[in-house]
Coordinates of C-alpha atoms and ligand atoms in Angstrom, one line a residue:
X552 CA 0.0 0.0 0.0
X553 CA 1.3 3.4 -0.9
X554 CA 0.5 7.0 0.0
X555 CA -0.7 8.9 -3.1
X556 CA -1.1 12.7 -3.2
X557 CA -4.0 13.4 -5.4
X558 CA -3.9 17.0 -6.6
X559 CA -7.3 18.3 -7.9
X560 CA -7.2 21.5 -9.9
X561 CA -10.0 23.7 -11.2
X562 CA -11.6 22.0 -14.1
X563 CA -15.1 20.5 -14.7
X564 CA -13.5 17.0 -14.6
X565 CA -12.8 17.6 -10.8
X566 CA -15.8 15.5 -10.0
X567 CA -14.1 12.5 -11.7
X568 CA -11.2 12.8 -9.3
X569 CA -13.6 11.4 -6.6
X570 CA -13.8 8.2 -8.6
X571 CA -10.0 8.2 -9.0
X572 CA -9.6 8.4 -5.2
X573 CA -11.9 5.5 -4.9
X574 CA -10.1 3.5 -7.5
X575 CA -6.7 4.1 -5.8
X576 CA -8.2 3.0 -2.5
X577 CA -9.6 -0.2 -4.1
X578 CA -5.9 -1.1 -4.9
X579 CA -5.1 -0.6 -1.2
X580 CA -3.6 2.9 -1.5
X581 CA -4.0 5.7 1.0
X582 CA -5.0 9.0 -0.7
X583 CA -4.2 12.5 0.5
X584 CA -6.3 14.9 -1.5
X585 CA -5.0 18.4 -2.2
X586 CA -7.5 20.9 -3.7
X587 CA -6.6 24.2 -5.3
X588 CA -8.8 27.2 -4.7
X589 CA -10.5 26.9 -8.1
X590 CA -11.0 23.1 -7.7
X591 CA -13.2 23.9 -4.7
X592 CA -15.5 25.9 -7.0
X593 CA -16.3 22.6 -8.8
X594 CA -16.4 20.0 -5.9
X595 CA -16.6 20.5 -2.2
X596 CA -13.7 19.4 0.0
X597 CA -16.1 17.5 2.3
X598 CA -16.6 15.0 -0.6
X599 CA -12.9 14.2 -0.7
X600 CA -12.6 14.2 3.1
X601 CA -15.4 11.6 3.4
X602 CA -14.0 9.4 0.6
X603 CA -10.3 9.6 1.7
X604 CA -11.0 9.8 5.4
X605 CA -8.3 12.3 5.7
X606 CA -8.2 16.1 6.1
X607 CA -8.2 17.7 2.6
X608 CA -5.3 20.1 2.1
X609 CA -6.5 23.3 0.6
X610 CA -3.8 25.8 1.6
X611 CA -0.4 26.0 3.1
X612 CA -1.6 28.8 5.4
X613 CA -3.7 26.7 7.8
X614 CA -2.7 27.3 11.4
X615 CA -1.5 24.1 13.0
X616 CA -0.4 22.6 9.7
X617 CA 3.1 24.0 9.8
X618 CA 4.6 22.4 12.9
X619 CA 6.4 20.1 10.5
X620 CA 5.9 22.2 7.3
X621 CA 3.2 20.1 5.7
X622 CA 4.2 20.4 2.1
X623 CA 7.7 19.2 2.9
X624 CA 6.7 16.3 5.1
X625 CA 4.0 15.1 2.7
X626 CA 6.6 15.4 -0.2
X627 CA 8.8 12.8 1.4
X628 CA 6.0 10.5 2.5
X629 CA 4.3 10.1 -0.9
X630 CA 5.0 7.4 -3.4
X631 CA 3.2 9.3 -6.2
X632 CA 2.0 12.8 -7.0
X633 CA -1.0 12.4 -9.2
X634 CA -2.8 15.5 -10.6
X635 CA -6.2 14.9 -12.0
X636 CA -7.6 17.0 -13.6
X637 CA -4.5 19.1 -14.4
X638 CA -5.5 22.5 -15.8
X639 CA -3.4 24.6 -18.1
X640 CA -2.6 26.8 -15.1
X641 CA -1.3 23.9 -13.0
X642 CA 0.8 22.6 -15.9
X643 CA 2.2 26.1 -16.4
X644 CA 3.0 26.6 -12.7
X645 CA 4.8 23.2 -12.5
X646 CA 6.7 23.9 -15.7
X647 CA 7.7 27.3 -14.6
X648 CA 8.7 26.2 -11.1
X649 CA 6.2 28.7 -9.5
X650 CA 5.3 27.6 -6.0
X651 CA 2.4 29.9 -5.2
X652 CA 0.0 27.3 -3.7
X653 CA 0.3 24.0 -1.8
X654 CA 0.2 21.8 -4.8
X655 CA 2.8 23.6 -6.8
X656 CA 5.1 23.8 -3.8
X657 CA 4.6 20.0 -3.3
X658 CA 5.6 19.4 -6.9
X659 CA 8.9 21.2 -6.3
X660 CA 9.5 19.6 -3.0
X661 CA 8.8 15.9 -3.8
X662 CA 11.1 13.4 -5.4
X663 CA 8.2 11.0 -6.0
X664 CA 7.2 10.2 -9.6
X665 CA 4.6 12.7 -11.0
X666 CA 1.6 11.7 -13.1
X667 CA -0.7 14.3 -14.6
X668 CA -4.0 13.9 -16.4
X669 CA -4.5 17.2 -18.4
X670 CA -8.0 18.4 -19.2
X671 CA -9.0 21.6 -20.9
X672 CA -10.5 23.1 -24.1
X673 CA -9.0 21.8 -27.3
X674 CA -7.5 25.2 -28.4
X675 CA -6.0 25.6 -24.9
X676 CA -4.4 22.1 -25.1
X677 CA -3.0 22.9 -28.6
X678 CA -1.7 26.4 -27.7
X679 CA 2.0 26.5 -28.1
X680 CA 2.5 27.7 -24.6
X681 CA 0.7 24.7 -23.1
X682 CA 2.4 22.3 -25.6
X683 CA 5.8 23.8 -24.6
X684 CA 5.0 23.4 -20.9
X685 CA 3.9 19.8 -21.4
X686 CA 7.1 19.1 -23.3
X687 CA 9.2 20.7 -20.5
X688 CA 7.5 18.5 -17.9
X689 CA 7.8 15.4 -20.1
X690 CA 11.5 16.1 -20.5
X691 CA 11.8 16.2 -16.6
X692 CA 10.2 12.8 -16.4
X693 CA 6.6 13.8 -15.6
X694 CA 4.2 11.2 -17.1
X695 CA 0.8 11.9 -18.5
X696 CA -2.5 10.3 -19.0
X697 CA -3.6 11.7 -22.3
X698 CA -6.9 13.5 -22.4
X699 CA -9.6 11.9 -24.5
X700 CA -11.5 13.3 -27.5
X701 CA -15.3 13.9 -27.5
X702 CA -17.9 16.3 -26.2
X703 CA -16.3 18.9 -23.9
X704 CA -18.1 20.8 -21.2
X705 CA -17.5 24.0 -23.1
X706 CA -19.7 22.7 -25.9
X707 CA -16.8 22.0 -28.2
X708 CA -16.1 18.6 -29.7
X709 CA -12.4 17.8 -29.7
X710 CA -9.5 16.6 -27.6
X711 CA -9.2 17.8 -24.0
X712 CA -11.6 15.7 -21.9
X713 CA -10.2 14.3 -18.7
X714 CA -9.3 10.6 -19.2
X715 CA -11.7 8.1 -17.6
X716 CA -11.0 7.4 -13.9
X717 CA -10.2 3.7 -14.6
X718 CA -7.6 4.7 -17.1
X719 CA -6.0 7.2 -14.6
X720 CA -6.0 4.6 -11.8
X721 CA -4.4 2.0 -14.2
X722 CA -1.7 4.5 -15.1
X723 CA -1.1 5.2 -11.4
X724 CA -0.8 1.5 -10.7
X725 CA 1.8 1.1 -13.4
X726 CA 3.9 3.7 -11.7
X727 CA 3.3 2.4 -8.2
X728 CA 3.5 -1.3 -8.9
X729 CA 5.3 -1.9 -12.2
X730 CA 5.0 -5.4 -13.5
X731 CA 4.9 -7.4 -16.7
X732 CA 7.1 -9.5 -18.9
X733 CA 8.8 -6.4 -20.4
X734 CA 9.5 -4.7 -17.1
X735 CA 12.9 -2.9 -17.2
X736 CA 13.0 -2.9 -21.0
X737 CA 13.1 0.2 -23.2
X738 CA 11.1 -0.1 -26.4
X739 CA 11.1 2.5 -29.2
X740 CA 8.1 2.3 -31.5
X741 CA 7.8 4.4 -34.7
X742 CA 4.3 4.8 -35.9
X743 CA 2.1 6.7 -38.5
X744 CA 3.0 8.4 -41.7
X745 CA 5.6 11.0 -42.4
X746 CA 4.9 14.2 -44.3
X747 CA 7.4 15.6 -46.7
X748 CA 6.8 19.3 -47.3
X749 CA 6.8 20.6 -50.9
X750 CA 6.1 24.2 -49.9
X751 CA 4.3 25.9 -47.0
X752 CA 1.0 24.4 -48.0
X753 CA 1.5 21.0 -49.7
X754 CA 3.2 17.9 -48.6
X755 CA 3.7 14.3 -49.7
X756 CA 2.1 11.9 -47.2
X757 CA 0.5 8.4 -47.1
X758 CA -2.5 6.7 -45.6
X759 CA -1.0 5.3 -42.5
X760 CA -3.1 6.2 -39.4
X761 CA -0.7 5.1 -36.7
X762 CA -3.1 2.4 -35.5
X763 CA -0.7 -0.5 -35.8
X764 CA 2.2 1.3 -34.1
X765 CA 0.0 2.7 -31.4
X766 CA -1.3 -0.8 -30.7
X767 CA 2.2 -2.2 -30.3
X768 CA 3.1 0.8 -28.0
X769 CA 0.0 0.2 -25.8
X770 CA 0.7 -3.5 -25.5
X771 CA 4.4 -2.9 -24.6
X772 CA 3.2 -0.4 -21.9
X773 CA 0.8 -3.1 -20.6
X774 CA 3.7 -5.5 -20.3
X775 CA 5.6 -3.1 -18.2
X776 CA 8.1 -1.6 -20.7
X777 CA 9.2 2.0 -20.8
X778 CA 7.9 3.0 -24.3
X779 CA 9.1 5.9 -26.4
X780 CA 6.5 6.4 -29.2
X781 CA 7.9 8.4 -32.1
X782 CA 4.8 9.3 -34.1
X783 CA 4.3 10.9 -37.4
X784 CA 1.2 13.1 -37.8
X785 CA -1.7 11.1 -36.4
X786 CA -5.0 12.0 -34.8
X787 CA -4.9 9.1 -32.4
X788 CA -4.7 9.5 -28.7
X789 CA -1.3 8.0 -27.6
X790 CA -1.5 5.2 -25.1
X791 CA -1.1 6.5 -21.6
X792 CA 2.2 5.6 -20.1
X793 CA 4.1 5.9 -23.4
X794 CA 6.5 8.9 -23.9
X795 CA 5.4 10.6 -27.1
X796 CA 7.7 12.3 -29.5
X797 CA 5.9 14.0 -32.4
X798 CA 7.7 14.3 -35.7
X799 CA 6.7 15.3 -39.2
X800 CA 9.2 14.2 -41.7
X801 CA 11.3 11.1 -42.4
X802 CA 14.4 13.0 -41.5
X803 CA 12.9 14.1 -38.1
X804 CA 11.8 10.5 -37.4
X805 CA 15.3 9.3 -38.3
X806 CA 16.8 11.7 -35.7
X807 CA 14.3 10.8 -33.0
X808 CA 14.5 7.1 -33.4
X809 CA 18.3 7.0 -33.6
X810 CA 18.7 9.2 -30.5
X811 CA 16.9 6.6 -28.4
X812 CA 17.7 3.3 -30.2
X813 CA 21.2 2.8 -28.8
X814 CA 19.8 2.5 -25.3
X815 CA 16.8 0.5 -26.4
X816 CA 16.1 -3.2 -26.0
X817 CA 13.9 -3.2 -29.1
X818 CA 12.9 -0.9 -31.9
X819 CA 9.6 -1.5 -33.7
X820 CA 9.3 0.4 -37.1
X821 CA 5.6 0.2 -37.8
X822 CA 5.7 3.7 -39.4
X823 CA 5.1 4.2 -43.1
X824 CA 8.2 6.3 -43.7
X825 CA 8.3 8.2 -47.0
X826 CA 11.0 6.8 -49.3
X827 CA 11.4 10.1 -51.1
X828 CA 11.3 13.8 -50.1
X829 CA 11.4 16.9 -52.2
X830 CA 15.0 17.9 -53.0
X831 CA 14.2 21.4 -51.6
X832 CA 11.2 22.9 -49.8
X833 CA 9.9 26.0 -51.5
X834 CA 9.2 28.9 -49.2
X835 CA 5.6 30.2 -49.5
X836 CA 3.2 28.6 -52.0
X837 CA 4.2 27.4 -55.4
X838 CA 1.9 29.2 -57.9
X839 CA 0.2 27.1 -60.5
X840 CA 1.1 27.6 -64.1
X841 CA 0.0 26.0 -67.4
X842 CA 3.3 24.1 -67.8
X843 CA 3.6 20.7 -65.9
X844 CA 5.2 21.0 -62.5
X845 CA 8.3 18.9 -62.1
X846 CA 9.4 18.0 -58.6
X847 CA 12.8 16.6 -57.9
X848 CA 12.6 13.9 -55.2
X849 CA 15.6 12.5 -53.3
X850 CA 15.8 9.4 -51.1
X851 CA 15.1 9.7 -47.4
X852 CA 17.4 8.0 -44.9
X853 CA 16.4 4.4 -44.2
X854 CA 16.0 4.3 -40.5
X855 CA 15.6 0.5 -40.1
X856 CA 18.6 -0.2 -42.4
X857 CA 20.7 2.3 -40.5
X858 CA 19.8 0.6 -37.2
X859 CA 20.7 -2.8 -38.7
X860 CA 24.1 -1.4 -39.8
X861 CA 24.6 0.4 -36.5
X862 CA 24.3 -2.7 -34.3
X863 CA 26.8 -4.5 -36.6
X864 CA 26.9 -8.2 -35.7
X865 CA 25.3 -7.6 -32.3
X866 CA 21.8 -8.7 -31.3
X867 CA 20.6 -5.5 -29.5
X868 CA 18.4 -3.8 -30.0
X869 CA 16.0 -6.3 -31.4
X870 CA 14.8 -4.8 -34.7
X871 CA 11.3 -5.3 -36.0
X872 CA 10.1 -3.9 -39.3
X873 CA 6.9 -3.9 -41.2
X874 CA 6.4 -4.2 -44.9
X875 CA 3.2 -3.2 -46.7
X876 CA 3.1 -5.2 -49.8
X877 CA 0.5 -5.9 -52.5
X878 CA 2.3 -8.8 -54.3
X879 CA 3.7 -11.9 -52.5
X880 CA 4.1 -10.2 -49.1
X881 CA 6.0 -13.2 -47.6
X882 CA 8.7 -13.2 -50.2
X883 CA 9.1 -9.5 -50.4
X884 CA 9.1 -9.2 -46.6
X885 CA 11.8 -11.8 -46.4
X886 CA 14.0 -9.8 -48.8
X887 CA 13.4 -6.7 -46.7
X888 CA 14.3 -8.6 -43.5
X889 CA 17.7 -9.6 -45.0
X890 CA 18.4 -6.3 -46.7
X891 CA 17.7 -4.1 -43.7
X892 CA 19.2 -6.5 -41.1
X893 CA 16.0 -6.9 -39.0
X894 CA 15.1 -9.8 -36.8
X895 CA 11.4 -9.9 -37.5
X896 CA 9.5 -8.5 -40.5
X897 CA 5.7 -8.2 -40.4
X898 CA 4.5 -8.3 -44.0
X899 CA 1.0 -6.9 -44.4
X900 CA -1.0 -7.7 -47.5
X901 CA -2.5 -4.4 -48.3
X902 CA -4.3 -5.6 -51.5
X903 CA -7.2 -7.0 -49.4
X904 CA -10.1 -4.6 -48.8
X905 CA -10.5 -3.3 -45.3
X906 CA -7.1 -4.4 -44.0
X907 CA -3.8 -2.6 -43.4
X908 CA -3.8 1.1 -43.8
X909 CA -6.2 3.1 -41.6
X910 CA -8.1 0.0 -40.5
X911 CA -8.5 -1.6 -37.1
X912 CA -7.8 -4.9 -38.8
X913 CA -4.7 -6.4 -40.3
X914 CA -3.5 -9.7 -41.8
X915 CA 0.2 -10.4 -41.8
X916 CA 3.0 -12.9 -42.2
X917 CA 5.6 -12.8 -39.5
X918 CA 9.0 -13.5 -41.0
X919 CA 12.0 -14.3 -39.0
X920 CA 15.3 -16.0 -40.0
X921 CA 13.8 -19.3 -38.8
X922 CA 10.7 -19.3 -40.8
X923 CA 7.2 -17.7 -41.3
X924 CA 4.0 -17.6 -39.3
X925 CA 0.6 -16.5 -40.6
X926 CA -1.6 -14.0 -38.7
X927 CA -5.0 -14.3 -40.4
X928 CA -7.2 -11.2 -40.5
X929 CA -7.8 -9.9 -37.0
X930 CA -7.5 -6.8 -34.8
X931 CA -4.3 -4.9 -34.8
X932 CA -4.3 -5.1 -31.0
X933 CA -4.3 -8.9 -31.3
X934 CA -1.5 -8.7 -33.9
X935 CA 0.5 -6.4 -31.6
X936 CA 0.3 -9.0 -28.8
X937 CA 1.6 -11.8 -31.1
X938 CA 4.4 -9.6 -32.4
X939 CA 5.6 -8.9 -28.8
X940 CA 5.3 -12.5 -27.8
X941 CA 7.7 -13.4 -30.7
X942 CA 9.9 -10.4 -30.1
X943 CA 10.3 -11.1 -26.4
X944 CA 11.8 -14.5 -27.2
X945 CA 14.6 -12.6 -29.1
X946 CA 15.6 -10.4 -26.2
X947 CA 18.9 -11.0 -24.5
X948 CA 18.4 -11.9 -20.8
X949 CA 18.4 -8.8 -18.5
X950 CA 21.5 -8.2 -16.4
X951 CA 20.6 -7.1 -12.9
Ligands
PMT967 O1 -0.7 3.1 -39.5 P1 -1.8 2.1 -39.9 O2 -2.9 2.8 -40.6 O3 -2.2 1.2 -38.8 O4 -1.2 1.1 -41.0 C1 -0.2 0.2 -40.6 C2 0.9 0.1 -41.8 C3 0.2 -0.7 -42.9 C4 1.4 1.4 -42.2 C5 2.1 -0.8 -41.1 O5 1.6 -1.9 -40.6 C6 3.2 -1.0 -42.1 O6 3.1 -1.9 -42.9 N1 4.2 -0.2 -42.1 C7 5.3 -0.2 -43.0 C8 5.0 0.4 -44.3 C9 5.9 0.1 -45.5 O7 5.6 -0.1 -46.6 O8 7.2 0.2 -45.2 P2 8.4 -0.1 -46.3 O9 8.2 -1.3 -47.0 O10 8.5 1.2 -47.1 O11 9.6 -0.2 -45.3 C10 9.9 -1.4 -44.6 C11 10.4 -1.1 -43.2 O12 11.4 -0.1 -43.3 C12 9.3 -0.5 -42.3 O13 9.5 -1.0 -41.1 C13 9.6 1.0 -42.4 O14 9.2 1.6 -41.2 C14 11.1 1.0 -42.5 N2 11.6 2.2 -43.3 C15 11.2 2.5 -44.5 C16 11.6 3.6 -45.2 C17 12.6 4.5 -44.5 N3 13.1 5.5 -45.1 N4 13.0 4.2 -43.3 C18 12.5 3.0 -42.7 O15 12.9 2.8 -41.5

């Protein structure tokens, strides 16, 4: 059983934090609720007091609470600081190191892991200031439970809704009691398309949605791995617990994957990386003319092949590639496996209707140096589990 500090900040999702407290208690944890002034405009502190059976902390100025400087003593007692909902204000204060209330002082004082569940209007979430603050916190090791998309309290439809309480509790459990067959492993997953800019308006892209790669990332998180998800442009909500790095072009994906691959136990290249990019990007917008437009395209770096070369004759990281093929996927996949120096190639047959790109379903042949295995049409989530089952067998034993 652990002591969890549950910070509740002022968003409409504050009422869901009551369920989060309950969920943590069901796992045997003790919850100390901290409410900001604006959180108390949405939910009464008595509710949290009754649920947690503890005094709710609402201020650092309460007489009697400073005999042992409460935010400092709580900071060393907690196993996790969980903030749900986390408003743009709280995220900004944490990122800026501004300790102007109990919760933000606790954030600076604690060395416990920090998990935040952001919730706000879509435009606020996408504002560069908020994005920069989230990136700052992510770089410091703060983990996030991604907000969901749907109908928001403000009447908008979009991303920004507080994740469901079960999801938040599950994410907290993963921090508090990590477990699973991939515990202690670092897995880099590249997912989605890349966009190669022609000018400021147009780009060359492809139909990859990111579903396959995101399914692998979610399964790896479930198995206890630390997961770095390098994603090309995708509208999907990243699996909570994965560290997200957004990229746009093949060159950016190359840089991001290679930066982390050397420390990784496994790299899964589910992304549909562009093979060609415009030789130069035109500033502004290319004006149309009657004459045909000729674009010079040059090859992009091959990330998987570079990884294969970089590990030389070694066996780490385990390298998994995908091949989207329309004619004899197994044979073409085998050729790619050998050419790129991968350990496992997942060859999808994209000629079948409703499978592969932008679908929840896939059919594939898993090709290793020892042979092939068919995965008949099924959910990408199920294929992700089969891939990781096979890939786990290729991992070198962990040294303690
Ligand atoms: O995203 P979804 O909508 O779920 O669709 C999933 C998918 C069909 C995109 C996915 O399962 C898939 O097949 N991805 C690979 C697409 C492909 O055709 O790759 P490729 O044959 O061009 O490349 C083979 C392998 O090399 C891939 O692992 C690819 O990520 C990698 N590669 C390719 C080019 C490049 N410059 N660098 C690379 O690392």
